[in-house]
Amino acid sequence: MKRSSVDGRPSRENGASDPMSDKIGTSYDQHDMFRMGKTPQLRRNFGFLSMIGFTCILMSTWEAQLTTSAFGLLNGGTAGLIYCYLATFLGFLAVIASMAEMASMAPTAGGQYHWVSEFAPSSCQRFLSYITGWICVLGWQTGITSIAFLTASQIQSLMVITNTSYHFERWHGTLLIIAISFFAIIFNSYLAKRLPLVEGLILILHICGFFAILIPLWVLAPRNEARTVFTNFNDGGDWGSAGLAVLVGMLSPVFAFIGADSATHMSEEIQDASITLPRAMMWTIVINGLLGFVMLVTFCFCMGDVGIILSNPEVMPFIQTFLIATNSSAGTSAMTTVTIILTTCGCITNVATASRQMFAFARDSGLPFSSFLAHVRPGWDVPLNAVMVSFVVTILLAMINIGSTVAFNAIASLGTAALISSYIISITCVAIKRYRSEKLPHARWSLGKFGGPINILSIAYLIVVFVFSFFPQTVIVTLESLNWNILIYGFTILFAVIWFFVRGRKQYLGPIAYVRRESS
């Protein structure tokens, strides 16, 4: 491995330019890739600020508090949303801290499945890592469709408000999903070299857009009483208990914080990843958490009667709130356009994350047609094949919406359960290693003596979220209201297990097979 100069940048002998200099990064990056047995293939052009922009917009916490509020308002009400948000913020603070430490130990695009391979007990390393890889691929591929669907729903909601003759059709939404995804693909292929610059600009838009929504609501919207906002619990699902209703509705704030691992899948494109990555992850949860809380409280104060804003299923509740506040379709359109642009930007980052996850798992021979999916075209320095396959998967999933919105929603929301389970497995593996007092790789960003308790807290919280991610919206279950996630999730796990024993165990060794000891 080549040595680096004192400033941490790759050395260049005799003043000659090194074509690999933008891939190998700093001396720490070189050491990490060498230890993990990986060859640099992707361009390291992300810095601290561009990475914060990437993760902030992918999580889109304050935006998601608006776009996914219906579920939490039905189960929990305004008080349930606020208190559950605070609990979710604290829970994910522990989760992201745990993952940030693992990312500092092993900054790789593989993320969770790599960590499981390296930290799990030797008796089950390969199997657990393989299953985790499939879960992560599933979670991020469905995530593209999910966020594109949210964007499309906003556009259709605006069309309903601004054009009384417009008739809401499912196939309209499908075409919008495909168009939004195609726009995201352009930024991840032809404009990939400009992606860090774009993410920096998006971070500015993320902050400015927050105030562009917040200020009109403060100035124009009617106010609910504080007593109503902080004490009004809603059991719209007829669970018979306000506490249970709040737990069922926790998916609204959870969706606003999900995707904590997104930055880790960009590890091999970050300069000085072992320290830049965990810092960016922690700053993201702090920035987004605070913005999301302010926006949520503002929304709860300004929404008016919950029954009214939930009365029209074709218009998203937050857009109905904008209409009440501005009393103008033009003003509503202007405010909603901000969230449409930001969620579209979120789709761009989601495509980047999903394609890198697929590329990494294919690189370790974890998927069918691995050599094709892991190919990085020279000159592009991005996994273009994985990007294009992600687009095809999105189109196929979007087609389901034409036949059944229920089935489509089940698949689109499946990403939550998939990613949560991957967090549980990876954090549990490092917690077991800590419990057994086994040596962990060096981490430049470490939890120190608090690592064990924080890991345990993360696992306990995630298990609760995982269980309630399979609950239906109401007690009275029909084919339309049934949460089909458990069936699809179970089928995916079953397929991964079968594929492992048929093909996987013959060709998948797991990242641990390539990891070099620290002494090497």
Coordinates of C-alpha atoms in Angstrom, one line a residue:
M1 CA 0.0 0.0 0.0
K2 CA 1.3 3.4 -0.9
R3 CA 2.4 5.8 1.8
S4 CA 0.8 9.2 2.1
S5 CA 2.2 12.6 2.7
V6 CA 2.1 14.3 6.1
D7 CA -1.1 16.2 5.3
G8 CA -2.9 12.9 4.8
R9 CA -3.3 13.2 1.0
P10 CA -2.0 10.5 -1.3
S11 CA 1.6 11.0 -2.2
R12 CA 2.8 11.6 -5.7
E13 CA 6.2 10.5 -6.7
N14 CA 8.4 12.8 -8.9
G15 CA 5.5 15.3 -9.1
A16 CA 3.5 13.1 -11.5
S17 CA -0.3 13.1 -11.2
D18 CA -1.8 9.9 -9.9
P19 CA -5.0 8.9 -11.7
M20 CA -6.1 7.0 -8.5
S21 CA -5.6 10.0 -6.2
D22 CA -9.3 10.8 -6.2
K23 CA -10.2 7.3 -5.2
I24 CA -7.7 6.3 -2.5
G25 CA -8.3 9.3 -0.3
T26 CA -6.3 10.0 2.8
S27 CA -3.9 7.7 4.6
Y28 CA -6.8 6.6 6.9
D29 CA -8.9 5.8 3.9
Q30 CA -6.1 3.7 2.4
H31 CA -5.6 1.9 5.7
D32 CA -9.3 1.1 6.1
M33 CA -9.7 -0.2 2.5
F34 CA -6.5 -2.3 2.9
R35 CA -7.7 -3.7 6.2
M36 CA -11.1 -4.6 4.7
G37 CA -9.5 -6.1 1.6
K38 CA -11.3 -3.8 -0.8
T39 CA -9.9 -2.1 -3.9
P40 CA -10.9 1.6 -4.3
Q41 CA -13.2 1.9 -7.3
L42 CA -15.3 5.0 -6.5
R43 CA -14.4 8.6 -6.5
R44 CA -13.9 10.1 -3.0
N45 CA -15.5 13.5 -3.7
F46 CA -17.7 14.0 -0.7
G47 CA -16.6 16.2 2.2
F48 CA -18.2 16.9 5.6
L49 CA -20.7 19.6 4.4
S50 CA -21.8 17.7 1.3
M51 CA -22.3 14.6 3.4
I52 CA -24.5 16.4 5.9
G53 CA -26.5 17.7 2.9
F54 CA -26.8 14.1 1.6
T55 CA -28.0 12.6 4.9
C56 CA -30.2 15.6 5.9
I57 CA -32.2 15.5 2.7
L58 CA -32.4 11.7 2.6
M59 CA -33.9 11.6 6.1
S60 CA -36.0 14.7 5.4
T61 CA -37.2 14.8 8.9
W62 CA -39.2 18.0 8.9
E63 CA -40.5 17.3 5.5
A64 CA -41.5 13.7 6.5
Q65 CA -43.3 15.1 9.6
L66 CA -45.6 16.8 7.2
T67 CA -46.0 14.2 4.4
T68 CA -46.5 11.2 6.7
S69 CA -48.6 12.9 9.4
A70 CA -51.9 11.2 8.5
F71 CA -51.0 7.8 10.2
G72 CA -49.9 9.5 13.4
L73 CA -52.9 11.8 13.6
L74 CA -55.3 8.8 13.2
N75 CA -53.4 6.8 15.8
G76 CA -52.3 9.2 18.6
G77 CA -53.5 12.6 17.6
T78 CA -51.5 15.8 18.1
A79 CA -50.3 14.9 21.6
G80 CA -49.4 11.4 20.5
L81 CA -47.4 12.7 17.5
I82 CA -45.4 15.2 19.7
Y83 CA -44.6 12.8 22.6
C84 CA -43.8 9.9 20.2
Y85 CA -41.6 12.2 18.2
L86 CA -39.5 13.0 21.3
A87 CA -39.2 9.4 22.2
T88 CA -38.3 8.5 18.6
F89 CA -35.7 11.3 18.5
L90 CA -34.0 9.9 21.7
G91 CA -34.2 6.3 20.4
F92 CA -32.7 7.1 17.1
L93 CA -30.0 9.2 18.7
A94 CA -28.8 6.1 20.4
V95 CA -29.2 4.0 17.2
I96 CA -27.3 6.4 15.0
A97 CA -24.5 6.8 17.6
S98 CA -24.2 3.0 17.6
M99 CA -24.0 2.9 13.8
A100 CA -21.7 5.9 13.6
E101 CA -19.2 4.0 15.8
M102 CA -19.4 0.9 13.6
A103 CA -19.0 3.1 10.5
S104 CA -15.8 4.6 12.0
M105 CA -14.5 1.0 12.6
A106 CA -15.4 -0.2 9.1
P107 CA -16.3 2.6 6.7
T108 CA -17.5 0.6 3.8
A109 CA -20.4 0.8 1.2
G110 CA -21.6 -2.6 2.5
G111 CA -22.7 -1.1 5.8
Q112 CA -24.7 -3.5 8.0
Y113 CA -24.0 -6.8 6.2
H114 CA -20.3 -6.0 6.4
W115 CA -20.5 -5.2 10.1
V116 CA -22.5 -8.4 10.8
S117 CA -19.9 -10.4 8.9
E118 CA -17.0 -8.9 10.9
F119 CA -18.7 -8.7 14.4
A120 CA -21.1 -11.7 14.6
P121 CA -20.1 -14.9 16.3
S122 CA -18.0 -17.0 13.9
S123 CA -20.6 -19.8 13.9
C124 CA -23.2 -17.7 12.1
Q125 CA -21.2 -14.9 10.5
R126 CA -21.7 -15.9 6.9
F127 CA -25.4 -16.8 7.2
L128 CA -26.4 -13.7 9.2
S129 CA -24.4 -11.4 6.9
Y130 CA -26.0 -12.9 3.8
I131 CA -29.5 -12.4 5.2
T132 CA -28.7 -8.9 6.4
G133 CA -27.4 -8.0 2.9
W134 CA -30.7 -9.2 1.3
I135 CA -32.7 -7.2 3.9
C136 CA -30.7 -4.0 3.2
V137 CA -31.1 -4.4 -0.6
L138 CA -34.8 -4.9 -0.1
G139 CA -35.2 -1.9 2.2
W140 CA -33.3 0.6 0.0
Q141 CA -34.8 -0.5 -3.3
T142 CA -38.4 -0.2 -1.9
G143 CA -37.3 3.1 -0.4
I144 CA -36.8 4.7 -3.8
T145 CA -40.4 3.8 -4.7
S146 CA -41.7 5.0 -1.4
I147 CA -40.2 8.5 -1.5
A148 CA -41.2 8.9 -5.2
F149 CA -44.7 7.9 -4.2
L150 CA -44.8 10.6 -1.5
T151 CA -43.7 13.2 -4.0
A152 CA -46.2 12.0 -6.6
S153 CA -49.0 12.1 -3.9
Q154 CA -48.2 15.7 -3.2
I155 CA -48.4 16.6 -6.9
Q156 CA -51.8 14.8 -7.2
S157 CA -53.1 16.5 -4.1
L158 CA -52.2 19.9 -5.6
M159 CA -54.0 18.9 -8.8
V160 CA -57.1 18.1 -6.8
I161 CA -57.1 21.5 -5.0
T162 CA -56.3 23.6 -8.1
N163 CA -58.4 21.8 -10.7
T164 CA -61.9 20.8 -9.5
S165 CA -62.4 18.8 -12.7
Y166 CA -59.3 16.6 -12.1
H167 CA -60.2 13.0 -11.3
F168 CA -57.6 11.2 -9.1
E169 CA -56.3 8.1 -10.9
R170 CA -53.8 5.5 -9.7
W171 CA -52.0 5.3 -13.0
H172 CA -51.4 9.0 -12.9
G173 CA -49.4 8.4 -9.7
T174 CA -47.5 5.5 -11.3
L175 CA -46.4 7.7 -14.2
L176 CA -45.3 10.4 -11.8
I177 CA -43.3 7.9 -9.7
I178 CA -41.5 6.8 -12.9
A179 CA -40.8 10.4 -13.9
I180 CA -39.5 11.4 -10.5
S181 CA -37.3 8.3 -10.4
F182 CA -35.9 9.0 -13.9
F183 CA -35.0 12.6 -12.8
A184 CA -33.1 11.1 -9.8
I185 CA -31.3 8.6 -12.1
I186 CA -30.0 11.5 -14.3
F187 CA -28.3 13.0 -11.2
N188 CA -26.8 9.6 -10.4
S189 CA -25.4 8.9 -13.8
Y190 CA -24.7 11.8 -16.2
L191 CA -24.4 14.3 -13.3
A192 CA -22.8 12.0 -10.8
K193 CA -19.5 14.0 -10.6
R194 CA -21.6 17.0 -9.6
L195 CA -23.5 15.2 -6.9
P196 CA -21.5 16.5 -3.9
L197 CA -22.0 20.1 -5.1
V198 CA -25.7 19.4 -5.6
E199 CA -26.0 18.0 -2.1
G200 CA -24.4 21.1 -0.6
L201 CA -26.9 23.3 -2.5
I202 CA -29.7 21.0 -1.3
L203 CA -28.6 21.5 2.3
I204 CA -29.1 25.2 1.8
L205 CA -32.6 24.6 0.3
H206 CA -33.4 22.2 3.1
I207 CA -32.8 25.0 5.7
C208 CA -34.3 27.8 3.7
G209 CA -37.3 25.7 2.7
F210 CA -37.9 25.0 6.4
F211 CA -38.4 28.8 7.1
A212 CA -40.4 29.2 3.8
I213 CA -43.0 26.8 5.3
L214 CA -42.7 27.8 8.9
I215 CA -43.1 31.6 8.7
P216 CA -46.4 31.5 6.6
L217 CA -47.9 29.1 9.1
W218 CA -46.9 31.2 12.1
V219 CA -48.3 34.4 10.4
L220 CA -51.4 33.2 8.6
A221 CA -52.7 30.0 10.1
P222 CA -55.4 29.9 12.9
R223 CA -54.1 28.6 16.3
N224 CA -55.2 25.6 18.3
E225 CA -55.1 26.0 22.1
A226 CA -51.9 24.6 23.7
R227 CA -54.1 22.5 26.0
T228 CA -55.7 20.8 23.0
V229 CA -52.4 20.3 21.2
F230 CA -50.5 18.7 24.1
T231 CA -53.3 16.7 25.7
N232 CA -55.5 15.6 22.7
F233 CA -54.9 11.9 22.0
N234 CA -56.8 10.2 19.2
D235 CA -57.7 6.5 19.0
G236 CA -59.0 6.6 15.5
G237 CA -58.0 2.9 15.0
D238 CA -60.3 1.8 17.9
W239 CA -57.6 0.1 19.8
G240 CA -59.3 0.9 23.1
S241 CA -56.2 2.5 24.6
A242 CA -54.6 5.8 23.9
G243 CA -51.1 4.4 24.8
L244 CA -51.5 1.5 22.3
A245 CA -52.8 3.9 19.6
V246 CA -49.7 6.1 20.1
L247 CA -47.4 3.1 19.7
V248 CA -49.3 2.1 16.5
G249 CA -48.9 5.6 15.2
M250 CA -45.2 5.8 15.9
L251 CA -44.4 5.0 12.3
S252 CA -45.0 8.6 11.4
P253 CA -42.0 9.9 13.4
V254 CA -40.0 6.7 12.7
F255 CA -40.3 7.3 9.0
A256 CA -38.9 10.8 9.6
F257 CA -35.7 9.3 11.1
I258 CA -35.3 6.1 9.1
G259 CA -32.3 5.8 6.8
A260 CA -29.6 6.4 9.4
D261 CA -27.4 4.0 7.5
S262 CA -27.6 6.0 4.2
A263 CA -24.3 7.8 4.8
T264 CA -22.5 4.5 5.5
H265 CA -23.2 3.2 2.0
M266 CA -21.4 6.3 0.6
S267 CA -18.3 5.6 2.7
E268 CA -16.1 4.8 -0.2
E269 CA -16.8 8.2 -1.8
I270 CA -16.0 10.3 1.3
Q271 CA -12.6 11.9 2.1
D272 CA -11.3 10.7 5.5
A273 CA -14.4 8.6 5.9
S274 CA -13.6 7.0 9.3
I275 CA -14.0 10.4 11.0
T276 CA -16.0 12.5 8.5
L277 CA -18.8 9.9 8.2
P278 CA -19.7 9.5 11.9
R279 CA -19.5 13.2 12.5
A280 CA -21.9 13.8 9.6
M281 CA -24.3 11.2 10.9
M282 CA -24.4 12.7 14.4
W283 CA -24.8 16.3 13.1
T284 CA -27.6 15.1 10.8
I285 CA -29.6 13.7 13.7
V286 CA -29.2 16.8 15.7
I287 CA -30.0 19.3 12.9
N288 CA -32.9 17.3 11.5
G289 CA -34.2 16.4 14.9
L290 CA -34.5 20.0 16.0
L291 CA -36.0 21.2 12.7
G292 CA -38.5 18.3 12.7
F293 CA -39.6 19.1 16.3
V294 CA -40.2 22.8 15.6
M295 CA -42.1 21.9 12.3
L296 CA -44.2 19.3 14.0
V297 CA -45.3 21.5 16.9
T298 CA -46.1 24.3 14.5
F299 CA -48.1 21.9 12.3
C300 CA -50.1 20.7 15.3
F301 CA -50.9 24.2 16.4
C302 CA -51.9 25.3 12.9
M303 CA -53.8 22.4 11.5
G304 CA -57.3 23.2 12.9
D305 CA -59.7 20.4 13.3
V306 CA -58.1 16.9 12.8
G307 CA -61.4 15.5 11.4
I308 CA -61.5 18.2 8.7
I309 CA -58.0 17.7 7.4
L310 CA -58.4 14.0 7.3
S311 CA -61.8 14.1 5.6
N312 CA -60.5 14.1 2.0
P313 CA -58.3 11.1 1.3
E314 CA -57.2 12.5 -2.0
V315 CA -55.5 15.5 -0.3
M316 CA -52.6 15.1 2.1
P317 CA -53.4 16.5 5.6
F318 CA -50.5 19.0 5.5
I319 CA -51.6 20.4 2.2
Q320 CA -55.1 20.8 3.6
T321 CA -53.5 22.7 6.5
F322 CA -51.7 25.0 4.0
L323 CA -55.0 25.7 2.3
I324 CA -56.7 26.6 5.5
A325 CA -53.7 28.8 6.5
T326 CA -53.4 30.8 3.3
N327 CA -57.0 30.5 2.1
S328 CA -55.5 30.5 -1.4
S329 CA -54.8 27.7 -3.9
A330 CA -51.9 29.8 -5.2
G331 CA -50.3 30.2 -1.8
T332 CA -50.9 26.5 -1.1
S333 CA -49.2 25.6 -4.4
A334 CA -46.2 27.8 -3.6
M335 CA -45.7 26.2 -0.1
T336 CA -46.3 22.6 -1.4
T337 CA -43.8 23.2 -4.2
V338 CA -41.1 23.6 -1.7
T339 CA -41.8 20.2 -0.2
I340 CA -42.2 18.6 -3.6
I341 CA -38.7 19.9 -4.6
L342 CA -37.1 18.6 -1.4
T343 CA -38.7 15.2 -1.5
T344 CA -37.6 14.9 -5.1
C345 CA -34.1 15.7 -3.9
G346 CA -34.5 13.0 -1.3
C347 CA -35.2 10.6 -4.1
I348 CA -31.9 11.5 -5.7
T349 CA -30.0 10.6 -2.5
N350 CA -32.1 7.4 -2.1
V351 CA -31.1 6.2 -5.5
A352 CA -27.4 6.9 -4.7
T353 CA -27.7 4.9 -1.4
A354 CA -29.7 2.0 -2.9
S355 CA -27.3 1.6 -5.8
R356 CA -24.2 1.6 -3.6
Q357 CA -25.8 -1.0 -1.3
M358 CA -26.6 -3.2 -4.2
F359 CA -23.1 -2.7 -5.7
A360 CA -21.4 -3.6 -2.4
F361 CA -23.4 -6.7 -1.8
A362 CA -22.9 -7.8 -5.4
R363 CA -19.1 -7.2 -5.0
D364 CA -19.1 -9.8 -2.3
S365 CA -21.1 -12.2 -4.6
G366 CA -24.3 -11.9 -2.5
L367 CA -26.7 -11.4 -5.4
P368 CA -27.6 -13.1 -8.7
F369 CA -25.7 -11.6 -11.6
S370 CA -23.2 -10.2 -9.1
S371 CA -20.4 -9.5 -11.6
F372 CA -22.8 -7.3 -13.7
L373 CA -24.2 -5.4 -10.7
A374 CA -20.7 -4.8 -9.2
H375 CA -19.2 -3.5 -12.4
V376 CA -17.9 0.1 -12.2
R377 CA -17.6 1.6 -15.7
P378 CA -14.1 3.3 -16.1
G379 CA -14.4 7.1 -16.3
W380 CA -17.8 7.1 -14.7
D381 CA -16.5 5.9 -11.3
V382 CA -20.0 5.1 -10.1
P383 CA -21.8 1.7 -10.1
L384 CA -23.9 2.6 -13.2
N385 CA -25.3 -0.9 -13.7
A386 CA -26.6 -0.9 -10.1
V387 CA -28.1 2.5 -10.7
M388 CA -30.0 1.4 -13.8
V389 CA -31.2 -1.8 -12.2
S390 CA -32.5 0.2 -9.3
F391 CA -34.5 2.3 -11.8
V392 CA -35.9 -0.9 -13.4
V393 CA -36.9 -2.2 -9.9
T394 CA -38.7 1.1 -9.2
I395 CA -40.7 0.9 -12.4
L396 CA -41.8 -2.6 -11.7
L397 CA -42.9 -1.7 -8.1
A398 CA -44.7 1.4 -9.4
M399 CA -46.7 -0.7 -11.8
I400 CA -48.3 -2.5 -8.8
N401 CA -50.0 0.8 -8.0
I402 CA -52.1 0.6 -11.1
G403 CA -53.7 -2.6 -9.9
S404 CA -53.9 -2.1 -6.2
T405 CA -52.9 0.9 -4.0
V406 CA -53.2 -1.4 -1.0
A407 CA -50.6 -3.8 -2.3
F408 CA -48.3 -1.0 -3.5
N409 CA -48.4 0.8 -0.1
A410 CA -47.5 -2.4 1.6
I411 CA -44.5 -2.9 -0.6
A412 CA -43.4 0.7 -0.5
S413 CA -43.6 0.9 3.4
L414 CA -41.8 -2.5 3.7
G415 CA -38.5 -0.6 3.7
T416 CA -39.1 0.5 7.3
A417 CA -39.3 -3.0 8.7
A418 CA -36.4 -4.2 6.5
L419 CA -34.0 -1.4 7.6
I420 CA -35.0 -1.6 11.2
S421 CA -34.3 -5.4 11.3
S422 CA -30.9 -4.8 9.7
Y423 CA -30.1 -2.2 12.5
I424 CA -31.1 -4.7 15.2
I425 CA -28.9 -7.5 13.8
S426 CA -25.8 -5.3 13.3
I427 CA -26.0 -3.5 16.6
T428 CA -26.7 -6.8 18.4
C429 CA -23.5 -8.3 16.9
V430 CA -21.3 -5.5 18.2
A431 CA -23.0 -5.6 21.6
I432 CA -22.3 -9.3 21.9
K433 CA -18.7 -8.7 21.0
R434 CA -18.5 -6.1 23.7
Y435 CA -20.2 -8.4 26.2
R436 CA -17.6 -11.1 25.5
S437 CA -14.8 -8.5 25.9
E438 CA -13.5 -9.3 22.4
K439 CA -11.3 -6.8 20.6
L440 CA -13.1 -4.4 18.3
P441 CA -11.4 -2.6 15.4
H442 CA -10.0 0.8 16.2
A443 CA -12.6 3.6 15.9
R444 CA -11.5 7.2 15.5
W445 CA -15.1 8.2 16.6
S446 CA -15.8 5.9 19.6
L447 CA -18.6 5.7 22.2
G448 CA -16.0 4.5 24.8
K449 CA -17.3 3.1 28.0
F450 CA -20.8 4.2 27.1
G451 CA -20.9 1.9 24.0
G452 CA -22.4 -1.1 25.8
P453 CA -25.4 0.8 27.4
I454 CA -26.1 2.8 24.2
N455 CA -26.1 -0.4 22.1
I456 CA -28.5 -2.1 24.5
L457 CA -30.8 1.0 24.6
S458 CA -30.8 1.0 20.7
I459 CA -31.7 -2.7 20.5
A460 CA -34.5 -2.4 23.0
Y461 CA -36.0 0.6 21.2
L462 CA -35.6 -0.9 17.7
I463 CA -37.4 -4.1 18.7
V464 CA -40.5 -2.1 19.8
V465 CA -40.5 -0.3 16.5
F466 CA -40.0 -3.5 14.5
V467 CA -43.0 -5.2 16.2
F468 CA -45.4 -2.2 15.6
S469 CA -44.3 -1.8 12.0
F470 CA -46.5 -4.8 11.2
F471 CA -49.6 -3.4 12.9
P472 CA -52.6 -2.4 10.8
Q473 CA -54.0 1.1 11.1
T474 CA -57.2 0.0 12.7
V475 CA -58.5 -2.9 14.8
I476 CA -61.2 -3.8 12.2
V477 CA -59.1 -5.4 9.5
T478 CA -60.2 -5.8 5.9
L479 CA -58.2 -6.8 2.8
E480 CA -57.7 -3.1 2.2
S481 CA -56.6 -2.1 5.7
L482 CA -54.5 -5.2 6.5
N483 CA -50.8 -4.5 6.9
W484 CA -49.3 -6.9 4.3
N485 CA -45.7 -6.1 5.4
I486 CA -45.4 -9.2 7.5
L487 CA -46.2 -11.5 4.5
I488 CA -43.9 -9.7 2.1
Y489 CA -41.1 -9.4 4.6
G490 CA -41.5 -13.1 5.6
F491 CA -41.4 -14.1 1.9
T492 CA -38.2 -12.1 1.3
I493 CA -36.5 -13.7 4.3
L494 CA -37.6 -17.2 3.2
F495 CA -36.4 -16.6 -0.4
A496 CA -33.0 -15.3 1.0
V497 CA -32.6 -18.4 3.2
I498 CA -33.5 -20.8 0.3
W499 CA -31.2 -18.9 -2.1
F500 CA -28.4 -19.1 0.5
F501 CA -28.6 -22.9 0.7
V502 CA -29.0 -23.3 -3.0
R503 CA -26.4 -20.9 -4.3
G504 CA -25.2 -18.4 -1.7
R505 CA -23.2 -20.7 0.6
K506 CA -21.2 -21.8 -2.5
Q507 CA -20.3 -18.4 -3.7
Y508 CA -20.7 -16.0 -0.7
L509 CA -17.8 -16.0 1.7
G510 CA -18.8 -12.7 3.4
P511 CA -16.6 -9.6 3.9
I512 CA -14.8 -11.2 6.9
A513 CA -13.0 -13.5 4.4
Y514 CA -11.1 -10.5 3.1
V515 CA -10.6 -8.6 6.3
R516 CA -6.9 -8.3 7.4
R517 CA -5.9 -8.3 11.0
E518 CA -4.8 -5.0 12.4
S519 CA -1.3 -6.3 12.9
S520 CA -1.0 -6.8 9.1

